[in-house]
CSV table of C-alpha atoms in Angstrom, one decimal:
chain,number,residue,atom,x,y,z
N,1,MET,CA,-6.2,-0.2,-30.7
N,2,THR,CA,-4.7,2.0,-28.1
N,3,TYR,CA,-6.3,4.2,-25.4
N,4,TYR,CA,-4.3,7.5,-25.2
N,5,ILE,CA,-3.9,9.3,-21.9
N,6,ASP,CA,-6.9,11.6,-22.6
N,7,ASP,CA,-9.2,8.6,-23.3
N,8,LEU,CA,-8.7,7.1,-19.9
N,9,LYS,CA,-11.1,7.7,-17.0
N,10,PRO,CA,-11.6,6.2,-13.6
N,11,GLY,CA,-13.8,3.1,-13.7
N,12,MET,CA,-12.9,2.0,-17.2
N,13,ARG,CA,-12.3,-1.8,-17.2
N,14,GLU,CA,-10.8,-4.4,-19.5
N,15,THR,CA,-10.4,-8.2,-19.0
N,16,TYR,CA,-8.4,-11.1,-20.3
N,17,GLU,CA,-9.4,-14.7,-20.0
N,18,ARG,CA,-7.2,-17.8,-20.2
N,19,THR,CA,-7.4,-21.4,-19.3
N,20,VAL,CA,-4.1,-22.6,-17.8
N,21,THR,CA,-2.7,-25.6,-19.6
N,22,GLU,CA,0.0,-28.2,-18.9
N,23,ALA,CA,2.0,-26.7,-21.8
N,24,ASP,CA,1.7,-23.2,-20.2
N,25,ILE,CA,3.3,-24.5,-17.0
N,26,GLN,CA,6.0,-26.3,-19.0
N,27,LYS,CA,6.9,-23.2,-21.0
N,28,PHE,CA,6.8,-20.9,-18.1
N,29,GLY,CA,9.2,-23.2,-16.3
N,30,GLU,CA,11.5,-23.1,-19.3
N,31,VAL,CA,11.6,-19.3,-19.6
N,32,SER,CA,11.8,-18.5,-15.9
N,33,GLY,CA,14.0,-21.3,-14.8
N,34,ASP,CA,11.5,-22.0,-12.0
N,35,VAL,CA,11.0,-25.8,-12.0
N,36,ASN,CA,10.0,-26.0,-8.4
N,37,PRO,CA,8.3,-29.3,-7.7
N,38,VAL,CA,5.1,-27.6,-6.5
N,39,HIS,CA,4.6,-26.8,-10.2
N,40,PHE,CA,6.0,-30.0,-11.8
N,41,ASP,CA,5.8,-33.0,-9.4
N,42,GLU,CA,2.3,-34.0,-8.4
N,43,GLU,CA,3.4,-36.5,-5.7
N,44,TRP,CA,5.6,-33.9,-4.0
N,45,ALA,CA,2.9,-31.2,-4.4
N,46,LYS,CA,0.4,-33.4,-2.7
N,47,THR,CA,2.5,-33.1,0.5
N,48,THR,CA,2.1,-29.3,0.5
N,49,PRO,CA,-0.8,-27.2,1.8
N,50,PHE,CA,-1.9,-26.9,-1.9
N,51,LYS,CA,-2.5,-30.7,-2.0
N,52,GLY,CA,-1.4,-30.8,-5.7
N,53,ARG,CA,0.4,-29.0,-8.4
N,54,ILE,CA,-0.2,-25.3,-8.9
N,55,ALA,CA,0.6,-22.7,-11.6
N,56,HIS,CA,3.4,-20.2,-11.1
N,57,GLY,CA,2.0,-17.1,-9.5
N,58,VAL,CA,3.9,-14.9,-11.9
N,59,LEU,CA,2.2,-16.6,-14.8
N,60,THR,CA,-1.2,-15.4,-13.4
N,61,ALA,CA,0.4,-11.9,-12.9
N,62,SER,CA,1.4,-11.9,-16.6
N,63,TYR,CA,-2.3,-11.8,-17.6
N,64,VAL,CA,-2.5,-8.4,-15.9
N,65,SER,CA,0.4,-7.2,-18.0
N,66,THR,CA,-1.3,-8.6,-21.1
N,67,ILE,CA,-4.3,-6.4,-20.4
N,68,LEU,CA,-2.2,-3.3,-20.0
N,69,GLY,CA,0.0,-3.9,-23.0
N,70,MET,CA,-2.6,-5.2,-25.4
N,71,LYS,CA,-6.0,-3.8,-24.4
N,72,MET,CA,-5.9,-0.8,-22.1
N,73,PRO,CA,-4.0,1.4,-22.6
N,74,GLY,CA,-2.6,-1.0,-25.2
N,75,PRO,CA,0.5,-0.7,-27.5
N,76,GLY,CA,2.7,2.2,-26.6
N,77,THR,CA,2.1,1.8,-22.9
N,78,ILE,CA,5.2,1.9,-20.6
N,79,PHE,CA,4.8,-0.5,-17.7
N,80,MET,CA,6.2,1.1,-14.5
N,81,GLN,CA,5.1,-0.8,-11.5
N,82,LEU,CA,3.1,-3.9,-10.5
N,83,LEU,CA,2.0,-5.1,-7.1
N,84,THR,CA,0.5,-8.6,-6.9
N,85,ARG,CA,-0.9,-10.4,-3.9
N,86,PHE,CA,-1.3,-14.1,-4.4
N,87,LYS,CA,-4.5,-15.1,-2.6
N,88,ALA,CA,-5.3,-18.6,-3.7
N,89,PRO,CA,-3.7,-21.3,-5.9
N,90,VAL,CA,-4.4,-21.6,-9.7
N,91,ARG,CA,-4.3,-25.2,-11.1
N,92,ILE,CA,-4.0,-26.7,-14.5
N,93,GLY,CA,-7.4,-26.4,-16.2
N,94,ASP,CA,-8.5,-23.4,-14.2
N,95,HIS,CA,-10.1,-20.7,-16.3
N,96,VAL,CA,-8.7,-17.4,-15.1
N,97,ILE,CA,-10.4,-14.0,-15.7
N,98,ALA,CA,-8.0,-11.1,-15.2
N,99,SER,CA,-9.3,-7.6,-15.0
N,100,CYS,CA,-7.9,-4.1,-14.7
N,101,THR,CA,-9.9,-1.1,-13.7
N,102,VAL,CA,-8.6,2.5,-14.0
N,103,ARG,CA,-8.3,4.0,-10.5
N,104,GLU,CA,-6.6,7.3,-11.1
N,105,VAL,CA,-5.3,9.3,-14.1
N,106,ASN,CA,-2.5,11.9,-13.8
N,107,ALA,CA,-2.8,13.6,-17.2
N,108,GLU,CA,0.2,15.8,-16.7
N,109,LYS,CA,2.6,12.9,-16.0
N,110,ARG,CA,0.6,10.5,-18.2
N,111,ARG,CA,0.5,8.1,-15.3
N,112,VAL,CA,-2.4,5.8,-14.8
N,113,THR,CA,-3.0,3.5,-11.8
N,114,PHE,CA,-5.2,0.4,-12.1
N,115,ASP,CA,-6.8,-1.9,-9.6
N,116,CYS,CA,-6.3,-5.4,-10.8
N,117,ASP,CA,-7.6,-8.9,-10.0
N,118,CYS,CA,-7.7,-12.4,-11.3
N,119,LYS,CA,-10.5,-14.8,-10.5
N,120,VAL,CA,-11.2,-18.5,-10.9
N,121,GLY,CA,-15.0,-18.7,-10.6
N,122,ASP,CA,-15.8,-16.6,-7.6
N,123,THR,CA,-12.4,-17.0,-6.0
N,124,VAL,CA,-10.0,-14.1,-6.1
N,125,VAL,CA,-6.6,-15.8,-6.9
N,126,LEU,CA,-4.6,-12.5,-7.3
N,127,GLU,CA,-5.3,-8.9,-6.4
N,128,GLY,CA,-3.0,-6.0,-7.0
N,129,GLU,CA,-2.3,-2.6,-8.5
N,130,ALA,CA,-0.4,-1.5,-11.6
N,131,MET,CA,1.0,1.9,-12.7
N,132,VAL,CA,1.8,2.7,-16.3
N,133,MET,CA,2.7,5.6,-18.5
N,134,ALA,CA,0.0,5.8,-21.1
N,135,PRO,CA,0.8,7.0,-24.7
N,136,ALA,CA,0.1,10.6,-25.7
N,137,ARG,CA,-2.3,11.1,-28.6
N,138,PRO,CA,-0.2,11.6,-31.8
N,139,LYS,CA,-0.3,15.1,-33.0
N,140,ALA,CA,-2.6,15.6,-36.0
O,1,MET,CA,17.7,-27.6,-0.7
O,2,THR,CA,15.3,-25.6,1.4
O,3,TYR,CA,15.9,-22.9,3.9
O,4,TYR,CA,13.4,-23.3,6.8
O,5,ILE,CA,12.1,-20.3,8.6
O,6,ASP,CA,14.6,-20.6,11.4
O,7,ASP,CA,17.5,-20.7,8.9
O,8,LEU,CA,16.7,-17.2,7.5
O,9,LYS,CA,18.4,-14.1,8.8
O,10,PRO,CA,18.4,-10.5,7.5
O,11,GLY,CA,21.1,-9.9,4.9
O,12,MET,CA,21.1,-13.5,3.4
O,13,ARG,CA,21.2,-13.2,-0.3
O,14,GLU,CA,20.7,-15.5,-3.4
O,15,THR,CA,20.9,-14.8,-7.1
O,16,TYR,CA,19.8,-16.2,-10.4
O,17,GLU,CA,21.4,-15.3,-13.7
O,18,ARG,CA,19.8,-15.7,-17.1
O,19,THR,CA,20.5,-14.4,-20.7
O,20,VAL,CA,17.2,-13.5,-22.4
O,21,THR,CA,16.8,-15.3,-25.7
O,22,GLU,CA,14.5,-14.8,-28.7
O,23,ALA,CA,12.9,-18.2,-27.7
O,24,ASP,CA,12.2,-16.9,-24.2
O,25,ILE,CA,10.2,-13.9,-25.6
O,26,GLN,CA,8.3,-16.1,-28.0
O,27,LYS,CA,7.3,-18.6,-25.3
O,28,PHE,CA,6.5,-15.8,-22.8
O,29,GLY,CA,4.2,-14.3,-25.5
O,30,GLU,CA,2.5,-17.7,-25.9
O,31,VAL,CA,1.9,-18.4,-22.2
O,32,SER,CA,0.8,-14.9,-21.3
O,33,GLY,CA,-1.1,-13.9,-24.5
O,34,ASP,CA,1.0,-10.7,-24.5
O,35,VAL,CA,2.1,-10.3,-28.1
O,36,ASN,CA,2.4,-6.5,-27.9
O,37,PRO,CA,4.5,-5.3,-30.9
O,38,VAL,CA,7.0,-3.7,-28.5
O,39,HIS,CA,8.1,-7.3,-27.8
O,40,PHE,CA,7.7,-8.8,-31.3
O,41,ASP,CA,7.9,-6.1,-34.0
O,42,GLU,CA,11.3,-4.5,-34.3
O,43,GLU,CA,10.2,-1.8,-36.8
O,44,TRP,CA,7.3,-0.8,-34.6
O,45,ALA,CA,9.4,-0.9,-31.5
O,46,LYS,CA,11.9,1.5,-33.1
O,47,THR,CA,9.2,4.1,-33.0
O,48,THR,CA,8.9,3.9,-29.2
O,49,PRO,CA,11.0,5.5,-26.5
O,50,PHE,CA,12.8,2.1,-26.2
O,51,LYS,CA,14.1,2.4,-29.8
O,52,GLY,CA,13.8,-1.4,-30.4
O,53,ARG,CA,12.2,-4.6,-29.0
O,54,ILE,CA,12.2,-5.2,-25.3
O,55,ALA,CA,11.5,-8.2,-23.1
O,56,HIS,CA,8.3,-8.5,-21.2
O,57,GLY,CA,8.7,-6.9,-17.7
O,58,VAL,CA,7.0,-9.8,-16.0
O,59,LEU,CA,9.5,-12.2,-17.6
O,60,THR,CA,12.2,-10.4,-15.6
O,61,ALA,CA,10.0,-10.5,-12.6
O,62,SER,CA,9.8,-14.2,-12.9
O,63,TYR,CA,13.5,-14.5,-12.1
O,64,VAL,CA,12.8,-13.1,-8.6
O,65,SER,CA,10.1,-15.8,-8.2
O,66,THR,CA,12.6,-18.4,-9.3
O,67,ILE,CA,15.0,-17.4,-6.6
O,68,LEU,CA,12.3,-17.6,-3.9
O,69,GLY,CA,10.9,-20.9,-5.1
O,70,MET,CA,14.1,-22.7,-6.1
O,71,LYS,CA,16.9,-21.2,-3.9
O,72,MET,CA,15.9,-19.3,-0.9
O,73,PRO,CA,13.7,-20.3,0.9
O,74,GLY,CA,13.3,-22.9,-1.9
O,75,PRO,CA,10.7,-25.7,-2.3
O,76,GLY,CA,7.9,-25.5,0.2
O,77,THR,CA,7.8,-21.7,0.1
O,78,ILE,CA,4.4,-20.1,-0.3
O,79,PHE,CA,4.6,-16.9,-2.4
O,80,MET,CA,2.4,-14.2,-0.9
O,81,GLN,CA,3.2,-10.8,-2.5
O,82,LEU,CA,5.5,-9.3,-5.1
O,83,LEU,CA,6.1,-5.6,-5.9
O,84,THR,CA,8.1,-4.8,-9.0
O,85,ARG,CA,9.2,-1.5,-10.3
O,86,PHE,CA,10.4,-1.6,-13.9
O,87,LYS,CA,13.3,0.8,-14.1
O,88,ALA,CA,14.9,0.2,-17.5
O,89,PRO,CA,14.3,-2.1,-20.5
O,90,VAL,CA,15.7,-5.6,-20.9
O,91,ARG,CA,16.6,-6.6,-24.5
O,92,ILE,CA,17.2,-10.0,-26.2
O,93,GLY,CA,20.7,-11.0,-25.4
O,94,ASP,CA,20.9,-9.1,-22.1
O,95,HIS,CA,22.4,-11.1,-19.2
O,96,VAL,CA,20.2,-10.4,-16.2
O,97,ILE,CA,21.4,-11.0,-12.6
O,98,ALA,CA,18.4,-11.2,-10.2
O,99,SER,CA,19.0,-11.1,-6.5
O,100,CYS,CA,16.9,-11.4,-3.3
O,101,THR,CA,18.1,-10.3,0.1
O,102,VAL,CA,16.3,-11.1,3.3
O,103,ARG,CA,15.1,-7.8,4.9
O,104,GLU,CA,12.9,-9.1,7.7
O,105,VAL,CA,11.9,-12.4,9.3
O,106,ASN,CA,8.7,-12.8,11.3
O,107,ALA,CA,9.3,-16.3,12.8
O,108,GLU,CA,5.9,-16.5,14.5
O,109,LYS,CA,3.9,-16.0,11.2
O,110,ARG,CA,6.7,-17.6,9.2
O,111,ARG,CA,6.7,-14.5,7.0
O,112,VAL,CA,9.9,-13.3,5.3
O,113,THR,CA,10.3,-10.1,3.3
O,114,PHE,CA,13.0,-9.6,0.7
O,115,ASP,CA,14.5,-6.7,-1.2
O,116,CYS,CA,14.9,-7.7,-4.8
O,117,ASP,CA,16.5,-6.4,-7.8
O,118,CYS,CA,17.5,-7.4,-11.3
O,119,LYS,CA,20.5,-5.8,-13.1
O,120,VAL,CA,22.0,-5.8,-16.6
O,121,GLY,CA,25.6,-4.8,-16.1
O,122,ASP,CA,25.4,-1.9,-13.7
O,123,THR,CA,21.9,-0.9,-14.7
O,124,VAL,CA,19.1,-1.7,-12.3
O,125,VAL,CA,16.3,-2.9,-14.6
O,126,LEU,CA,13.9,-4.0,-11.9
O,127,GLU,CA,13.6,-3.3,-8.2
O,128,GLY,CA,11.1,-4.6,-5.7
O,129,GLU,CA,10.0,-6.4,-2.7
O,130,ALA,CA,8.6,-9.9,-2.1
O,131,MET,CA,6.9,-11.5,0.9
O,132,VAL,CA,6.7,-15.3,1.3
O,133,MET,CA,5.7,-17.8,3.9
O,134,ALA,CA,8.8,-19.9,4.5
O,135,PRO,CA,8.5,-23.6,5.3
O,136,ALA,CA,8.7,-24.9,8.9
O,137,ARG,CA,11.5,-27.3,9.7
O,138,PRO,CA,10.0,-30.8,9.6
O,139,LYS,CA,9.7,-32.3,13.1
O,140,ALA,CA,12.4,-34.9,13.8
């Protein structure tokens, strides 16, 4: 399912939910090369302001990308820009709800901007903005 | 090895290099939930402007985070903000060189901004900016 550029209107919203697992942190460390002890060493992480291990911020950011690529606009989308502000830590076992809401549609350039956030319960852990090029409706 | 806030000066630069593998794409799909066919289905991807499968943009963005968390400033850094512009596709087998250069240091707030890019050969595939809180030097 893809939303084409002329389907998209300000206020439309999609979400993606995910519970962060130990395996997710391990795999993210492998693919990124980021094996910082704040993600992998509980004793070390306890000495930081986070008081324990946290997930990689860019792992949480990936959920925003998942919405844009998989749900809205969906396959055919070209991801152009992502701004993420990391507001609070995400820990193993946290259930993250990511959401993207259409802010503006430029039909001529096929550009769509989104307001994005990720929450754990009532806590905003990430907020940001994304810009994509949405697919054109195939000619009949 | 960590750079403390008073070690960091504009112009300092660190890099991280990585060749993107099939396994990286598979694992990134697993941890993010992004199994968009542009990343996993070569036949489908051939029908897109990319003319074949591409890596997840946020995978490339993760290399920037790896520099900040592992190399400069390194462990103890608090990641606050990341802006990434996706300029060109990255494909399986591409050798990506990510770099972060200190732009500005605010010693009082311990905030450091970086100009960041990722290149494949001479092609800039990602450019952006990051802001972190760098660690304070431990008291003697």
